Each structure stands twice: as structure tokens, then as C-alpha cells.
XYZ file of N, CA and C in Angstrom:
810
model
N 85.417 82.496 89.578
C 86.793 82.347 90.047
C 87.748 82.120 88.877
N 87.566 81.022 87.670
C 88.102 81.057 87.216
C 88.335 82.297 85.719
N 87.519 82.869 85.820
C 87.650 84.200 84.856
C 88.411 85.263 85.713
N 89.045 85.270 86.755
C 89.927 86.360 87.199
C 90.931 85.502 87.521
N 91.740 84.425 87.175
C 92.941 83.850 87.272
C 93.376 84.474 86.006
N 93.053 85.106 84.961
C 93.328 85.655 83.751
C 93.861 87.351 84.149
N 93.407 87.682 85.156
C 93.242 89.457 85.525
C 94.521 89.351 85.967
N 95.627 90.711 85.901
C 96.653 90.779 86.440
C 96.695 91.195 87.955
N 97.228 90.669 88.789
C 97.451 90.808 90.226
C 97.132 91.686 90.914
N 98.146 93.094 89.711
C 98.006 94.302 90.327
C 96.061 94.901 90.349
N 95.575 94.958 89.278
C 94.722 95.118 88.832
C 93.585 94.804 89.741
N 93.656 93.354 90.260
C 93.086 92.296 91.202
C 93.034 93.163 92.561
N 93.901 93.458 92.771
C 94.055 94.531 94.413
C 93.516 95.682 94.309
N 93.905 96.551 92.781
C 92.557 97.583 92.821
C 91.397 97.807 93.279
N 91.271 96.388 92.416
C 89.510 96.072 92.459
C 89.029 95.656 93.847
N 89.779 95.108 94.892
C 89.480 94.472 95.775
C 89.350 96.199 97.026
N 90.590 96.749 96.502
C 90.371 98.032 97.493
C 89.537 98.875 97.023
N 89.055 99.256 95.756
C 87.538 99.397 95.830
C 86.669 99.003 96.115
N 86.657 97.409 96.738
C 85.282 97.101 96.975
C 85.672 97.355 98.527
N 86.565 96.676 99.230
C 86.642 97.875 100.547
C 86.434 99.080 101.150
N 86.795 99.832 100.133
C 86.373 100.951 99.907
C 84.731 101.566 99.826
N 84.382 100.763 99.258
C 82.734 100.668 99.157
C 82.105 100.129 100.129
N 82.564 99.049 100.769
C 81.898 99.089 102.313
C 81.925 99.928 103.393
N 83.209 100.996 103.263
C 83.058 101.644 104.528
C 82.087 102.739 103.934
N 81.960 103.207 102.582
C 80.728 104.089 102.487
C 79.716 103.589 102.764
N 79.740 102.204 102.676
C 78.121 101.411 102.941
C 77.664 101.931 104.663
N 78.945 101.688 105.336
C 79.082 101.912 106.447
C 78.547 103.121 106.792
N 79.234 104.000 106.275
C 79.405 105.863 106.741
C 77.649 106.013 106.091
N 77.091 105.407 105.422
C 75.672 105.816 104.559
C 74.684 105.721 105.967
N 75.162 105.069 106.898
C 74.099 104.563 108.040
C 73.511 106.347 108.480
N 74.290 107.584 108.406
C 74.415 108.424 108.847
C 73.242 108.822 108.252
N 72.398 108.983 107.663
C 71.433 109.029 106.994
C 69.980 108.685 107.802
N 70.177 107.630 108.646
C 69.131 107.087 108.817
C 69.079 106.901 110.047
N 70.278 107.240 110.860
C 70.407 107.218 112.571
C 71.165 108.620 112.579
N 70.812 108.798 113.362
C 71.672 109.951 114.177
C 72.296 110.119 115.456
N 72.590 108.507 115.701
C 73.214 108.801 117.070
C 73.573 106.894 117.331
N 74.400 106.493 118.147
C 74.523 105.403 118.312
C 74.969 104.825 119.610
N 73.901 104.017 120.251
C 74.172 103.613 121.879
C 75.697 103.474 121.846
N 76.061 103.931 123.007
C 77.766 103.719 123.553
C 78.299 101.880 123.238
N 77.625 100.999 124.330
C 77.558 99.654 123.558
C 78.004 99.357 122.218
N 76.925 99.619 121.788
C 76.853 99.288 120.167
C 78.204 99.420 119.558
N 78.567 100.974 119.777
C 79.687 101.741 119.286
C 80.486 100.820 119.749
N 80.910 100.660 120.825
C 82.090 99.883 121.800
C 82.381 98.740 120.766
N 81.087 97.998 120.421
C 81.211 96.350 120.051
C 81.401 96.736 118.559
N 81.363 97.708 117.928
C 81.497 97.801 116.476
C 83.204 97.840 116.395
N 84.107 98.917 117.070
C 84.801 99.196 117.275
C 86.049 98.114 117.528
N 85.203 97.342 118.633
C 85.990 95.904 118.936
C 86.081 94.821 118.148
N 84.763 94.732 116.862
C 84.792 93.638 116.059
C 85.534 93.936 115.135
N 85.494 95.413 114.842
C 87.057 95.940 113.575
C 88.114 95.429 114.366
N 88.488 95.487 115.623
C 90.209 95.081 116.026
C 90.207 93.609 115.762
N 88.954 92.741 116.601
C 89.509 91.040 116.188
C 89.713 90.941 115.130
N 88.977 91.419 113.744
C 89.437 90.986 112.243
C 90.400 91.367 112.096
N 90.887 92.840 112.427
C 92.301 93.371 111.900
C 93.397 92.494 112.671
N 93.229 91.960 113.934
C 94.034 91.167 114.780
C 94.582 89.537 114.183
N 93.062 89.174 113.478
C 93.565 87.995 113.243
C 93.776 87.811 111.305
N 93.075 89.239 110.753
C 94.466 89.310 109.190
C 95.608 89.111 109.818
N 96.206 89.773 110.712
C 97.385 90.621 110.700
C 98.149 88.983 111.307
N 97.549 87.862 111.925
C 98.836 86.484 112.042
C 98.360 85.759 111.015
N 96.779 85.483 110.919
C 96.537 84.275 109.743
C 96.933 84.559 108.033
N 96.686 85.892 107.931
C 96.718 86.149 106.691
C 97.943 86.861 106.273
N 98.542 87.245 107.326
C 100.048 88.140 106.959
C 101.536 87.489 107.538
N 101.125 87.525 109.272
C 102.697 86.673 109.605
C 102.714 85.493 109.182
N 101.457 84.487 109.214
C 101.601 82.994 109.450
C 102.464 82.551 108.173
N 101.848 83.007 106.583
C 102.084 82.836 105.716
C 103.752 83.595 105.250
N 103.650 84.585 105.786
C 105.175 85.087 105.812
C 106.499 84.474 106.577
N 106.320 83.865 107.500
C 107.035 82.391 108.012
C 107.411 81.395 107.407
N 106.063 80.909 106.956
C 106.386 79.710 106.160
C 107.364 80.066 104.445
N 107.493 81.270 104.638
C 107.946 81.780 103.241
C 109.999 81.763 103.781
N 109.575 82.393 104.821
C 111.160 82.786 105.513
C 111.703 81.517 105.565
N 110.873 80.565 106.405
C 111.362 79.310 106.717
C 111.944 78.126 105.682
N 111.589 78.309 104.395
C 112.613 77.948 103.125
C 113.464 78.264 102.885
N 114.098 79.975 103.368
C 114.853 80.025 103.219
C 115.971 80.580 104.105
N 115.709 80.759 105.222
C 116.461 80.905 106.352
C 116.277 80.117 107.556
N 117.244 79.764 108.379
C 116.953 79.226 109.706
C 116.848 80.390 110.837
N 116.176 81.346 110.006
C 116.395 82.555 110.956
C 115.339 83.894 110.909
N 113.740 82.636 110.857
C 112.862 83.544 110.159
C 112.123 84.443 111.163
N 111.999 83.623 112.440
C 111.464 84.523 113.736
C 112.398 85.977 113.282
N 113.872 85.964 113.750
C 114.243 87.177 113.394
C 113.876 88.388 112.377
N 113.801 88.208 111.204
C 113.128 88.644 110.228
C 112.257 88.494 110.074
N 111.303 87.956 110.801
C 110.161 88.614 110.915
C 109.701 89.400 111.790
N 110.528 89.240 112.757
C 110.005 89.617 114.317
C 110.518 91.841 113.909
N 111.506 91.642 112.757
C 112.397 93.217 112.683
C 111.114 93.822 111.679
N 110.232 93.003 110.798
C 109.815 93.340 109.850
C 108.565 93.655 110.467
N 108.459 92.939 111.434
C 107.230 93.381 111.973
C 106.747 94.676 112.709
N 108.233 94.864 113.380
C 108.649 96.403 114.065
C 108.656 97.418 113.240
N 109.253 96.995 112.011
C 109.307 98.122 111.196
C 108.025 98.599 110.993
N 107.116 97.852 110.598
C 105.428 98.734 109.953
C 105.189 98.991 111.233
N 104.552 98.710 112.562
C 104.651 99.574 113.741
C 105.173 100.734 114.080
N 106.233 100.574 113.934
C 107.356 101.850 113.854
C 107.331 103.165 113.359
N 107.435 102.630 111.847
C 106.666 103.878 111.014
C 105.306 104.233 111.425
N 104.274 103.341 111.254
C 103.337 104.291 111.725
C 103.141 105.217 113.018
N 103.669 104.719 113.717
C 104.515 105.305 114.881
C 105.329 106.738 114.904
N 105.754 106.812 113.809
C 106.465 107.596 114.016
C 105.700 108.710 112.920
N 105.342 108.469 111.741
C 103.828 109.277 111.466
C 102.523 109.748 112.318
N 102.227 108.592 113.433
C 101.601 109.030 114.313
C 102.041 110.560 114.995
N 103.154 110.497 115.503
C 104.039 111.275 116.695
C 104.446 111.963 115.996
N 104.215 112.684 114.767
C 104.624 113.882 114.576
C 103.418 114.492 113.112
N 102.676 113.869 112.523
C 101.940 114.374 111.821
C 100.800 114.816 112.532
N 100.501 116.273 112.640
C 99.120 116.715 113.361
C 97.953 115.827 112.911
N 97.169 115.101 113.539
C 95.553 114.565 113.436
C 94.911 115.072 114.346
N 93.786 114.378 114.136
C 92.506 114.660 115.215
C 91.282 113.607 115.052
N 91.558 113.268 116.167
C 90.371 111.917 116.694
C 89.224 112.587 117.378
N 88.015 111.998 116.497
C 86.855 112.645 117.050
C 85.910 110.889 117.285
N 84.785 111.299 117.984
C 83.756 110.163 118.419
C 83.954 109.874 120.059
N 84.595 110.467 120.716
C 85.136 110.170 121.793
C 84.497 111.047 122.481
N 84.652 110.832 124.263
C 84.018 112.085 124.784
C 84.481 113.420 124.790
N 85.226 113.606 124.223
C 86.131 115.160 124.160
C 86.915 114.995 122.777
N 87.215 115.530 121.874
C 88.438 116.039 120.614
C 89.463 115.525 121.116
N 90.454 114.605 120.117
C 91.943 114.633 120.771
C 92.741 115.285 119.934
N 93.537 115.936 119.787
C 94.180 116.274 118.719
C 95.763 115.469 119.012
N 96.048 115.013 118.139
C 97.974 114.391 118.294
C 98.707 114.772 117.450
N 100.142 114.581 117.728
C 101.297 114.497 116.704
C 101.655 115.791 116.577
N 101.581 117.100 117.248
C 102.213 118.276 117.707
C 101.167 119.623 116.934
N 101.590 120.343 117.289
C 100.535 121.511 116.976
C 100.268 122.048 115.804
N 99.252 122.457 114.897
C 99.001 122.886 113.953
C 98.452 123.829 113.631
N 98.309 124.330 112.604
C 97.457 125.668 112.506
C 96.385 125.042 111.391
N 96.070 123.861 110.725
C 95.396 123.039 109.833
C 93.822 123.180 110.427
N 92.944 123.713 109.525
C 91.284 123.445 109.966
C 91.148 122.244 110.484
N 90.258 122.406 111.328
C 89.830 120.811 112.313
C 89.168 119.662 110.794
N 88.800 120.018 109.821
C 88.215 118.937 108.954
C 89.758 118.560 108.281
N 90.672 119.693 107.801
C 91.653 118.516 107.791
C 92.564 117.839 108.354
N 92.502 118.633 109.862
C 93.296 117.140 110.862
C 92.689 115.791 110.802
N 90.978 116.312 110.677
C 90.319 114.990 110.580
C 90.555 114.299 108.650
N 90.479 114.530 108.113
C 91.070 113.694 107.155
C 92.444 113.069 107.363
N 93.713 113.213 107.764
C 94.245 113.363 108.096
C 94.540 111.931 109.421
N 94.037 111.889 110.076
C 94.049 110.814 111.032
C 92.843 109.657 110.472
N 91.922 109.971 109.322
C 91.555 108.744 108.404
C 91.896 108.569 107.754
N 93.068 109.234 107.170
C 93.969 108.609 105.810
C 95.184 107.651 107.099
N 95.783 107.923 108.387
C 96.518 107.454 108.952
C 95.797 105.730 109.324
N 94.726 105.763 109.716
C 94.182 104.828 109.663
C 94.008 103.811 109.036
N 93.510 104.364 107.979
C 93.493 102.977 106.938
C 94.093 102.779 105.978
N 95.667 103.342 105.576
C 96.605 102.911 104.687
C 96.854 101.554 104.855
N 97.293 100.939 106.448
C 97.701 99.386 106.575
C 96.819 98.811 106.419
N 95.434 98.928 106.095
C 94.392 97.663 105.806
C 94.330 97.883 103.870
N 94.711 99.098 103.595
C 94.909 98.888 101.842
C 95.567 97.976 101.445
N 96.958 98.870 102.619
C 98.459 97.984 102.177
C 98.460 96.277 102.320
N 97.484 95.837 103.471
C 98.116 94.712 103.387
C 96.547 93.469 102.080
N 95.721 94.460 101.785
C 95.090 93.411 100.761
C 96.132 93.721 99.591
N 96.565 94.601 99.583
C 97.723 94.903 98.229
C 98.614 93.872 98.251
N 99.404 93.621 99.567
C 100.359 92.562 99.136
C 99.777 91.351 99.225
N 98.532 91.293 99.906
C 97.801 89.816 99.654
C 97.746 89.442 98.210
N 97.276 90.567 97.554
C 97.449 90.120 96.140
C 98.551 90.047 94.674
N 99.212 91.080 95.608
C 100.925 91.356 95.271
C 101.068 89.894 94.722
N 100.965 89.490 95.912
C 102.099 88.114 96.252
C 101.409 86.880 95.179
N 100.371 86.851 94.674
C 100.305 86.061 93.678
C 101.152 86.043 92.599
N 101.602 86.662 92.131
C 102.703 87.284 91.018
C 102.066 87.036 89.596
N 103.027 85.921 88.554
C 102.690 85.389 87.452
C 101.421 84.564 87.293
N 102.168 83.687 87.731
C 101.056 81.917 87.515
C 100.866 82.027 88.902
N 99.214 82.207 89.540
C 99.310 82.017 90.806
C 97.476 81.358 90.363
N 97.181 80.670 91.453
C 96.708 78.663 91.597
C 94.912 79.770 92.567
N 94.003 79.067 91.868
C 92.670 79.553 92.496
C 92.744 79.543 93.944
N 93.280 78.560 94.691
C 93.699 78.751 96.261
C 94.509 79.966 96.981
N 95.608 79.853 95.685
C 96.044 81.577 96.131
C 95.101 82.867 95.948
N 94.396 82.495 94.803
C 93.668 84.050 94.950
C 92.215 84.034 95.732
N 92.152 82.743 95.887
C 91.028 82.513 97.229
C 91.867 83.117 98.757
N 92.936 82.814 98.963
C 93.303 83.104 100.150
C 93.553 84.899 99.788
N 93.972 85.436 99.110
C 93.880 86.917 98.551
C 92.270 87.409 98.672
N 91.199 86.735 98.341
C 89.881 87.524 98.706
C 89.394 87.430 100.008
N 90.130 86.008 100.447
C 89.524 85.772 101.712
C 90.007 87.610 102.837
N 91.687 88.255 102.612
C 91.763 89.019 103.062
C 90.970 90.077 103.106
N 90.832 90.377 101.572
C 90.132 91.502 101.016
C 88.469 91.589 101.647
N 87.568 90.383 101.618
C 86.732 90.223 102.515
C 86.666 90.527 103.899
N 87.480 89.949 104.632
C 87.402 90.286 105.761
C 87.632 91.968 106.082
N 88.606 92.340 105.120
C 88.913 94.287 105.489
C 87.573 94.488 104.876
N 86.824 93.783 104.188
C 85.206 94.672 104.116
C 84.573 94.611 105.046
N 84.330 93.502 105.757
C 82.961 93.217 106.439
C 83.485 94.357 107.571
N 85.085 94.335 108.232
C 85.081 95.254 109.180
C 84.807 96.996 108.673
N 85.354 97.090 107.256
C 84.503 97.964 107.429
C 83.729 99.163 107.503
N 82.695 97.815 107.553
C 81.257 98.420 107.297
C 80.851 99.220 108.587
N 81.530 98.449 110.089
C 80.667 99.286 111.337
C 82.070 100.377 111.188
N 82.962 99.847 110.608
C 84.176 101.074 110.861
C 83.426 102.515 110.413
N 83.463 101.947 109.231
C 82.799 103.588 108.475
C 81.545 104.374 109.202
N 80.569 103.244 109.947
C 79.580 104.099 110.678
C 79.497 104.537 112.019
N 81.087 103.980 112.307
C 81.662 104.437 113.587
C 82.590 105.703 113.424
N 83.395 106.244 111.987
C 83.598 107.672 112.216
C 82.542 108.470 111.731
N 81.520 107.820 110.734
C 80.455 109.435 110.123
C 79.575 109.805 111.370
N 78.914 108.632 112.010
C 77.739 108.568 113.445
C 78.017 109.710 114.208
N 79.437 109.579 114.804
C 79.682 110.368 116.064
C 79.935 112.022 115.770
N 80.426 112.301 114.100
C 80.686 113.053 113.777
C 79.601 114.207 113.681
N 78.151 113.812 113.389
C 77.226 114.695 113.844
C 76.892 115.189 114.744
N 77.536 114.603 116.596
C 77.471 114.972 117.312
C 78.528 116.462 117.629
N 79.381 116.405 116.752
C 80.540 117.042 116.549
C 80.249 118.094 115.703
N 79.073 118.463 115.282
C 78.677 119.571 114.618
C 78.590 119.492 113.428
N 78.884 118.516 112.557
C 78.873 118.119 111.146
C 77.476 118.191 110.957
N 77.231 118.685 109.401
C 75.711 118.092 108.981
C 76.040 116.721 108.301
N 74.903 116.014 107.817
C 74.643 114.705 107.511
C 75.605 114.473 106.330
N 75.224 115.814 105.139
C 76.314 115.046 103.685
C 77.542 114.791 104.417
N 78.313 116.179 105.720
C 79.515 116.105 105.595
C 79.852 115.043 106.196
N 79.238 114.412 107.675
C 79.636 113.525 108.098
C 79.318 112.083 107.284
N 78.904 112.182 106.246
C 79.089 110.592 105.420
C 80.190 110.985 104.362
N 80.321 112.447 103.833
C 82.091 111.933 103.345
C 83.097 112.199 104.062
N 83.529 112.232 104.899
C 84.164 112.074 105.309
C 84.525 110.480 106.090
N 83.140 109.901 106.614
C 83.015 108.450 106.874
C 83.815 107.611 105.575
N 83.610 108.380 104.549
C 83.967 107.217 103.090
C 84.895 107.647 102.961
N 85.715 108.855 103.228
C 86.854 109.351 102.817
C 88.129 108.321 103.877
N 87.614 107.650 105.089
C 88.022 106.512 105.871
C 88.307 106.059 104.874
N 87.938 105.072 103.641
C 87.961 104.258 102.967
C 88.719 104.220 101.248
N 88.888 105.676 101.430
C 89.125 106.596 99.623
C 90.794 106.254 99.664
N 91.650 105.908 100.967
C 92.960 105.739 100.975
C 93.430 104.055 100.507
N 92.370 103.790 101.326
C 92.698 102.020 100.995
C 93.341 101.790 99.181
N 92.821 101.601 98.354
C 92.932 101.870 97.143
C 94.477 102.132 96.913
N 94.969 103.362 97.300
C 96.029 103.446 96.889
C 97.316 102.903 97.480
N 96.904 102.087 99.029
C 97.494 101.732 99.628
C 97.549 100.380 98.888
N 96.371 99.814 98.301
C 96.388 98.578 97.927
C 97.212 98.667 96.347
N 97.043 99.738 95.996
C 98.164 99.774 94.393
C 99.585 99.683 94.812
N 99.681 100.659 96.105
C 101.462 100.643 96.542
C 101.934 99.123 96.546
N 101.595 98.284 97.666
C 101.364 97.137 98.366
C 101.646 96.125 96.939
N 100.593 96.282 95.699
C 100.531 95.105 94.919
C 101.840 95.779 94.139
N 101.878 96.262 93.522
C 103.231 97.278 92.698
C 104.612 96.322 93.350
N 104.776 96.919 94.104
C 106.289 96.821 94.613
C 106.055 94.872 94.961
N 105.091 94.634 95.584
C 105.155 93.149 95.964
C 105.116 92.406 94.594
N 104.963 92.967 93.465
C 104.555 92.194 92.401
C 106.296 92.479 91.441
N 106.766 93.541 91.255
C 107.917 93.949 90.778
C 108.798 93.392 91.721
N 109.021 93.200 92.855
C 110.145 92.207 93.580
C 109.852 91.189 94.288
N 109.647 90.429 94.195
C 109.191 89.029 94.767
C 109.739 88.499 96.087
N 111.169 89.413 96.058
C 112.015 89.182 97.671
C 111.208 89.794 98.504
N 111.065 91.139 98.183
C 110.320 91.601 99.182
C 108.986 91.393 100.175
N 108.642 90.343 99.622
C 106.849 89.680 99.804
C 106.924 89.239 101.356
N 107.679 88.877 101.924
C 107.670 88.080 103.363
C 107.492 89.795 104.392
N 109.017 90.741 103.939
C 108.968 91.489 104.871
C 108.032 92.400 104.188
N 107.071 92.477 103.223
C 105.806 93.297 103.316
C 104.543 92.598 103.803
N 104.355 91.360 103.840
C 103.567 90.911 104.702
C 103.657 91.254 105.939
N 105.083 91.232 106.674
C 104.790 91.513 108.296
C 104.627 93.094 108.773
N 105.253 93.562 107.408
C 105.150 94.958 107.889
C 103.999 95.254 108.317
N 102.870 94.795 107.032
C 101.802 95.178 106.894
C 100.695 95.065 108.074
N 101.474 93.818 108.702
C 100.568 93.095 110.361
C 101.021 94.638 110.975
N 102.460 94.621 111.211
C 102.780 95.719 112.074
C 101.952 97.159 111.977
N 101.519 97.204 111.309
C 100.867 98.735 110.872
C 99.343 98.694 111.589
N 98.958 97.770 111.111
C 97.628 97.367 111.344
C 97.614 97.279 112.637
N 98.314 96.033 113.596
C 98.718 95.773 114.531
C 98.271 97.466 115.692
N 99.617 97.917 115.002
C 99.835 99.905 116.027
C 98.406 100.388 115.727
N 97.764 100.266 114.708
C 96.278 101.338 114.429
C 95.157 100.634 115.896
N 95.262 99.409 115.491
C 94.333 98.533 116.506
C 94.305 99.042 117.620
N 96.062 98.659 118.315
C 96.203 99.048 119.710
C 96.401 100.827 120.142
N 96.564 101.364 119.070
C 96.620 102.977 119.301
C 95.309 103.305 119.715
N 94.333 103.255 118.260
C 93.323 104.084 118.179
C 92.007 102.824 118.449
N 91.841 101.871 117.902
C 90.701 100.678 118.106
C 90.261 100.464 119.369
N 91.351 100.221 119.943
C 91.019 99.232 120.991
C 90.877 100.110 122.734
N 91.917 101.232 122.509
C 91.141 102.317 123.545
C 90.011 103.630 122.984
N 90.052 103.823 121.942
C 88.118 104.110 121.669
C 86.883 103.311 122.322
N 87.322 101.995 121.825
C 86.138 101.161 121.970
C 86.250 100.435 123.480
N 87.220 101.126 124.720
C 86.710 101.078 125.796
C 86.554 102.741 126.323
N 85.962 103.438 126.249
C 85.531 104.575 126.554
C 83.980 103.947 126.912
N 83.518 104.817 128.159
C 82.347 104.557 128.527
C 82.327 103.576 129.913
N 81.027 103.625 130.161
C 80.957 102.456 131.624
C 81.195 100.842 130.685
N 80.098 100.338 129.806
C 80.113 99.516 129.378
C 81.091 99.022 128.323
N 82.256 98.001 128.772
C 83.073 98.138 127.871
C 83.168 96.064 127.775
N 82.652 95.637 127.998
C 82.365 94.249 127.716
C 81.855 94.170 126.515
N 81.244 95.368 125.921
C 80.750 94.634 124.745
C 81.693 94.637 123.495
N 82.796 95.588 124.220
C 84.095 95.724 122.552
C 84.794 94.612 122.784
N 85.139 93.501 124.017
C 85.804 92.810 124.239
C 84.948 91.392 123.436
N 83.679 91.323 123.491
C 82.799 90.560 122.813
C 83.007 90.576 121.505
N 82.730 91.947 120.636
C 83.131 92.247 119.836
C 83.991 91.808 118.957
N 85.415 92.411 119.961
C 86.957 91.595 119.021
C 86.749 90.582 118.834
N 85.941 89.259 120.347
C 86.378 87.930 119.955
C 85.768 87.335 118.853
N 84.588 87.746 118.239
C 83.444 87.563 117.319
C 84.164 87.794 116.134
N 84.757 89.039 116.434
C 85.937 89.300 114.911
C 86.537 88.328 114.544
N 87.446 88.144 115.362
C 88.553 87.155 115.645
C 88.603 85.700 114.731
N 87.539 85.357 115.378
C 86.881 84.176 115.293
C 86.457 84.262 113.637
N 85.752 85.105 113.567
C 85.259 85.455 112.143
C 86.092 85.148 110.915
N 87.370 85.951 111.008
C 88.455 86.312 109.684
C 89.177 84.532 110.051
N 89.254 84.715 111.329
C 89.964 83.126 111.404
C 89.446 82.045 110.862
N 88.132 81.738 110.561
C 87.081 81.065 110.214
C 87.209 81.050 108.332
N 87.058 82.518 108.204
C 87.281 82.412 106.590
C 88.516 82.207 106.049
N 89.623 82.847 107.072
C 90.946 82.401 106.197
C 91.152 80.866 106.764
N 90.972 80.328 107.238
C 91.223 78.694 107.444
C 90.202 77.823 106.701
N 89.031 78.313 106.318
C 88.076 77.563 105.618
C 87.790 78.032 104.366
N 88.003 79.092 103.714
C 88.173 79.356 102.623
C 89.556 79.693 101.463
N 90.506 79.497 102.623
C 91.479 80.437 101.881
C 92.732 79.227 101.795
N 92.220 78.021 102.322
C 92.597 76.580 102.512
C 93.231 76.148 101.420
């Protein structure tokens, strides 16, 4: 710990969205060795990515972005509550008009209006949409340390970066898995599983960059960052992972998440 209070911030978020990055290949590698994955399973993998992303997105992004507003305005619900709309929004509005394509489901979806783009790159395409807000927001987790920032701060900065790993790991073997059913062979459906993960990185350079060069900006890129995350969860997470008869087990799932990231950012990031 104390030999990376020396590393610069930005640098710090690199490294952290590479190692994110490296779990969802850990993830997408499962493809190798299964070829198929009970509906269940899938459901509860699916659901334990939303509780973590659910509870970064108040413990590790709004909560701390409040207490930031609240020094200096009597008017931080507001600004946060706009900042929070905004990262929703946008992705929102990237959603609704950039062609993707969601696969793992019982049928192809294609969104965001018609294309003439090969089906592998709609599907890149709706995994780069995916996981920019889990880059972006370990980026400003670590953004926000700035100059002189205290082993508790960059404990509460890994604690984020951790938690966007452990989820993920079933993330990544929840898009390569299904993708063989989809006609992929094995290499393609594990890069593309990691290619889930190849965006984070640069989301986490954007995120630390700008949060580290303006220091105002740190509150409303924290909430944005919930907001983004927030729309991916409830867009694409959380009705995937009820598809099927059995859907108790994604609801199990989230709360296990939940519980999880809440656990490390209150006990480690303390």
C-alpha cells in the first residue's frame, strides 16, 4: 500500500482498469471448458453483476459525492439528483440511436435503429456500450485522489476497482458462454467475452484525466458515473437475468452482490 501512494493517480486507474479488464477475460476463458450454462446459474450470475454495480453506484459514487456537495452548497440533492440524470441520459440516448445487438437471450435483439453493420460488430458495439460506466467510474474513483491523497483514500479507490472485478468475472462468462450457442466457435466467443472488458481501460483513463485536471468536476463525475451504470443495470442486467421460468435466482444473486461491494466499501474503504 504504501509503495503506490508514490504512483500518480492517473496511472493508478490504468492499472486498476487493467486488472478489471483481466477478470472479465478470466471470466470469458470459462468458454473453454463449458459449453453451455444452466438458465439459473446464468440468471444468478447476471443478478450478482447488478447488486455490485447497484451498490458502487450509492456507496462508492453518490454517497461520497454528497458529502462533497454538502460543503459546499445547501443544495446538493439538486446537483446531484441533475448529475445523476445526466450519465443515465446519455447513455440513453447512445442506447436509442447507436445500432447494437444483444445476444444470450432466447432470440437476437438488435436496438438503436437499423443498420447495415455485420452482426459481430453490432455485437462489439453493445459491449463497448456496456462497460464504459464501470471504467468510467473506477477512473474517477481514482481521479479524485488528486495530489496528496491519504492510504484510506486509495483504499476506498481499490475497494471500487475490486468490486468492478469480482463482478466481472461471471459478467465476462455470461457474454462468451451463450455466444457459442449463437454460432461462434470457442477462440471467437472468448474474444469477444474480453473485448466486454478491453473498453474499461479507456474509460478509466477518460474518468481519471479530466477528474484529476479539474477538481470541480469530481462530485458531478461521480454521480454521473452511478447514472450510467445505474441505466446499463436496469436496461440490459436486470431484464436478461429474468428471462426464463426460474428467475429467483438473479434476485438472490443481486442481493449477495449488494451485500458484497457494501461490505467491502464500508469495511475496507473506511
Amino acid at each position: 500500500m504504501e509503495s503506490l501512494l508514490s504512483v500518480h493517480p492517473v496511472l493508478l486507474a490504468l492499472l486498476a482498469t487493467c486488472f478489471t479488464w483481466l477478470c472479465t477475460a478470466l471470466g470469458a476463458s470459462f468458454v473453454f471448458f463449458f459449453r453451455s450454462v444452466p438458465r439459473p446459474l446464468f440468471n444468478s450470475m447476471l443478478g450478482f453483476s447488478s447488486g455490485i454495480m447497484i451498490a458502487a453506484s450509492f456507496w462508492s459514487l453518490l454517497l461520497p459525492a454528497l458529502e462533497l456537495w454538502e460543503t459546499k452548497t445547501n443544495h446538493a440533492w439538486f446537483y446531484a439528483s441533475l448529475s445523476f440524470l445526466s450519465g443515465g441520459l446519455v447513455l440513453y440516448l447512445i442506447h436509442k440511436f447507436l445500432p447494437h445487438l444483444h445476444v444470450g437471450l432466447e432470440s437476437n435483439r438488435q436496438e438503436g435503429g437499423r443498420s447495415s453493420f455485420q452482426r459481430s460488430i453490432l455485437l462489439v458495439i453493445a459491449i463497448t456500450l456496456h462497460n464504459i460506466p464501470e471504467g468510467l467510474a473506477v477512473g474517477v474513483a481514482f481521479g479524485a485522489l488528486g495530489d496528496n491523497f491519504t492510504a484510506q483514500a486509495l483504499a476506498s479507490a481499490l475497494v471500487v476497482a475490486f468490486g468492478i472485478g469480482i463482478q466481472n468475472i461471471p459478467e465476462g462468462a455470461a457474454v462468451s458462454i451463450p455466444l457459442l450457442r449463437e454460432g461462434f466457435s470457442v477462440r471467437r466467443s472468448f474474444w469477444y467475452g474480453q473485448l466486454s472488458g478491453f473498453v474499461e481501460p479507456l474509460g478509466g483513463l477518460l474518468g481519471a484525466a479530466l477528474v484529476f485536471s479539474m477538481a470541480n468536476v469530481l462530485p458531478f463525475a461521480l454521480c454521473f458515473a452511478a447514472g450510467a451504470m445505474i441505466f446499463v443495470v436496469i436496461e440490459e442486467l436486470i431484464p436478461e437475468s429474468h428471462t426464463g421460468q426460474e428467475t429467483e435466482m438473479s434476485t438472490l444473486g443481486a442481493l449477495f452482490g449488494f451485500v458484497l461491494m457494501m461490505a467491502l466499501d464500508l469495511g475496507l474503504g473506511a
